[in-house]
mmCIF file of C-alpha atoms in Angstrom:
data_model
loop_
_atom_site.group_PDB
_atom_site.id
_atom_site.type_symbol
_atom_site.label_atom_id
_atom_site.label_comp_id
_atom_site.label_asym_id
_atom_site.label_seq_id
_atom_site.Cartn_x
_atom_site.Cartn_y
_atom_site.Cartn_z
ATOM 1 C CA MET A 1 1.849 -13.104 -2.843
ATOM 2 C CA ALA A 2 1.363 -9.516 -4.027
ATOM 3 C CA LYS A 3 3.886 -10.114 -6.810
ATOM 4 C CA ASN A 4 1.880 -13.126 -8.005
ATOM 5 C CA SER A 5 -1.342 -11.094 -7.836
ATOM 6 C CA LEU A 6 0.196 -8.380 -10.013
ATOM 7 C CA THR A 7 1.586 -10.916 -12.453
ATOM 8 C CA ASN A 8 -1.843 -12.496 -12.781
ATOM 9 C CA TRP A 9 -3.588 -9.130 -13.120
ATOM 10 C CA PHE A 10 -1.200 -7.845 -15.799
ATOM 11 C CA ARG A 11 -1.145 -11.267 -17.454
ATOM 12 C CA LYS A 12 2.589 -10.805 -17.941
ATOM 13 C CA ASP A 13 5.753 -12.104 -16.361
ATOM 14 C CA MET A 14 7.015 -9.501 -13.858
ATOM 15 C CA ASN A 15 10.434 -9.649 -15.533
ATOM 16 C CA LYS A 16 8.866 -8.335 -18.745
ATOM 17 C CA LEU A 17 7.358 -5.247 -17.070
ATOM 18 C CA ASN A 18 9.327 -1.993 -17.158
ATOM 19 C CA ILE A 19 9.778 -1.585 -13.389
ATOM 20 C CA VAL A 20 12.425 1.088 -12.901
ATOM 21 C CA SER A 21 12.186 1.504 -9.147
ATOM 22 C CA THR A 22 10.630 0.114 -5.992
ATOM 23 C CA TYR A 23 9.792 1.888 -2.747
ATOM 24 C CA ASN A 24 8.894 1.200 0.855
ATOM 25 C CA LEU A 25 7.480 4.650 1.672
ATOM 26 C CA ILE A 26 4.568 5.787 -0.499
ATOM 27 C CA PHE A 27 5.282 9.438 0.315
ATOM 28 C CA ASN A 28 8.667 9.152 -1.420
ATOM 29 C CA ALA A 29 7.086 7.364 -4.368
ATOM 30 C CA ALA A 30 4.452 10.116 -4.642
ATOM 31 C CA ILE A 31 7.216 12.718 -4.898
ATOM 32 C CA MET A 32 8.828 10.750 -7.727
ATOM 33 C CA VAL A 33 5.458 10.575 -9.497
ATOM 34 C CA GLU A 34 4.998 14.345 -9.079
ATOM 35 C CA GLU A 35 8.388 14.821 -10.733
ATOM 36 C CA GLY A 36 7.313 12.722 -13.715
ATOM 37 C CA PHE A 37 9.369 9.666 -12.818
ATOM 38 C CA GLY A 38 6.515 7.267 -13.612
ATOM 39 C CA TYR A 39 3.587 5.655 -11.859
ATOM 40 C CA ALA A 40 3.400 4.164 -8.373
ATOM 41 C CA LEU A 41 1.277 1.189 -7.432
ATOM 42 C CA SER A 42 -0.238 1.587 -3.981
ATOM 43 C CA LEU A 43 -3.224 0.900 -1.808
ATOM 44 C CA ASP A 44 -5.880 3.613 -1.811
ATOM 45 C CA LYS A 45 -5.909 6.448 0.739
ATOM 46 C CA LEU A 46 -2.224 6.193 1.683
ATOM 47 C CA VAL A 47 -1.443 9.513 -0.005
ATOM 48 C CA LYS A 48 -3.688 12.514 0.407
ATOM 49 C CA THR A 49 -4.959 13.620 -2.992
ATOM 50 C CA THR A 50 -7.339 16.390 -4.003
ATOM 51 C CA ASP A 51 -8.716 17.575 -7.329
ATOM 52 C CA ASN A 52 -5.860 20.105 -7.539
ATOM 53 C CA ASP A 53 -3.028 17.615 -6.974
ATOM 54 C CA ILE A 54 -0.758 16.286 -9.691
ATOM 55 C CA VAL A 55 -0.890 12.850 -8.058
ATOM 56 C CA CYS A 56 -4.191 10.995 -8.068
ATOM 57 C CA PHE A 57 -5.399 7.496 -7.311
ATOM 58 C CA ARG A 58 -6.747 5.345 -10.131
ATOM 59 C CA PRO A 59 -8.072 1.920 -9.154
ATOM 60 C CA PHE A 60 -7.299 -1.159 -11.185
ATOM 61 C CA ASN A 61 -10.079 -2.257 -13.497
ATOM 62 C CA PRO A 62 -10.971 -5.035 -12.979
ATOM 63 C CA PRO A 63 -10.278 -4.533 -9.276
ATOM 64 C CA LEU A 64 -7.148 -6.107 -7.831
ATOM 65 C CA LYS A 65 -7.626 -7.186 -4.245
ATOM 66 C CA ILE A 66 -4.812 -8.397 -2.031
ATOM 67 C CA GLU A 67 -4.623 -9.500 1.575
ATOM 68 C CA VAL A 68 -2.792 -7.164 3.952
ATOM 69 C CA ASN A 69 -1.153 -8.445 7.118
ATOM 70 C CA ILE A 70 0.078 -6.378 10.044
ATOM 71 C CA ILE A 71 2.793 -8.161 11.979
ATOM 72 C CA TRP A 72 4.673 -7.241 15.138
ATOM 73 C CA LYS A 73 7.016 -8.949 17.588
ATOM 74 C CA LYS A 74 5.207 -11.003 20.209
ATOM 75 C CA TYR A 75 6.619 -9.154 23.230
ATOM 76 C CA GLN A 76 7.205 -5.791 21.551
ATOM 77 C CA VAL A 77 7.193 -2.706 23.776
ATOM 78 C CA PHE A 78 5.261 0.005 21.931
ATOM 79 C CA SER A 79 5.196 3.776 22.245
ATOM 80 C CA GLN A 80 1.857 5.200 23.414
ATOM 81 C CA THR A 81 1.021 6.173 19.835
ATOM 82 C CA ALA A 82 1.836 2.729 18.453
ATOM 83 C CA GLU A 83 -0.143 1.083 21.270
ATOM 84 C CA GLU A 84 -3.167 3.251 20.489
ATOM 85 C CA PHE A 85 -2.863 2.448 16.775
ATOM 86 C CA LEU A 86 -2.807 -1.274 17.557
ATOM 87 C CA ASN A 87 -5.800 -0.942 19.892
ATOM 88 C CA ARG A 88 -7.783 0.835 17.183
ATOM 89 C CA LEU A 89 -6.875 -1.866 14.673
ATOM 90 C CA HIS A 90 -8.125 -4.511 17.100
ATOM 91 C CA LYS A 91 -11.386 -2.631 17.616
ATOM 92 C CA ALA A 92 -11.899 -2.025 13.902
ATOM 93 C CA PHE A 93 -11.287 -5.603 12.787
ATOM 94 C CA ASN A 94 -12.673 -7.585 15.724
ATOM 95 C CA LYS A 95 -16.254 -6.372 15.224
ATOM 96 C CA SER A 96 -17.430 -9.725 13.895
#
């Protein structure tokens, strides 16, 4: 779904974009960006940035909005930290 959203936003076939790398940890991608490897596409506020940092966040214009899903195993046993994280997610998004 995200790939289709990007394709539509760029108005280009993904195969025609110069994508030289992919990542699953934004911290690692941020290091590559700092080293001049290229740009990283990410959600906002996943990497701490300040006015003095080399890496900064620039939103798409026009905005690109995608749906984010958080998925876990039905009977997963969580650490205390993971359990607390999940509880806070429930509280934050069940305020309707």
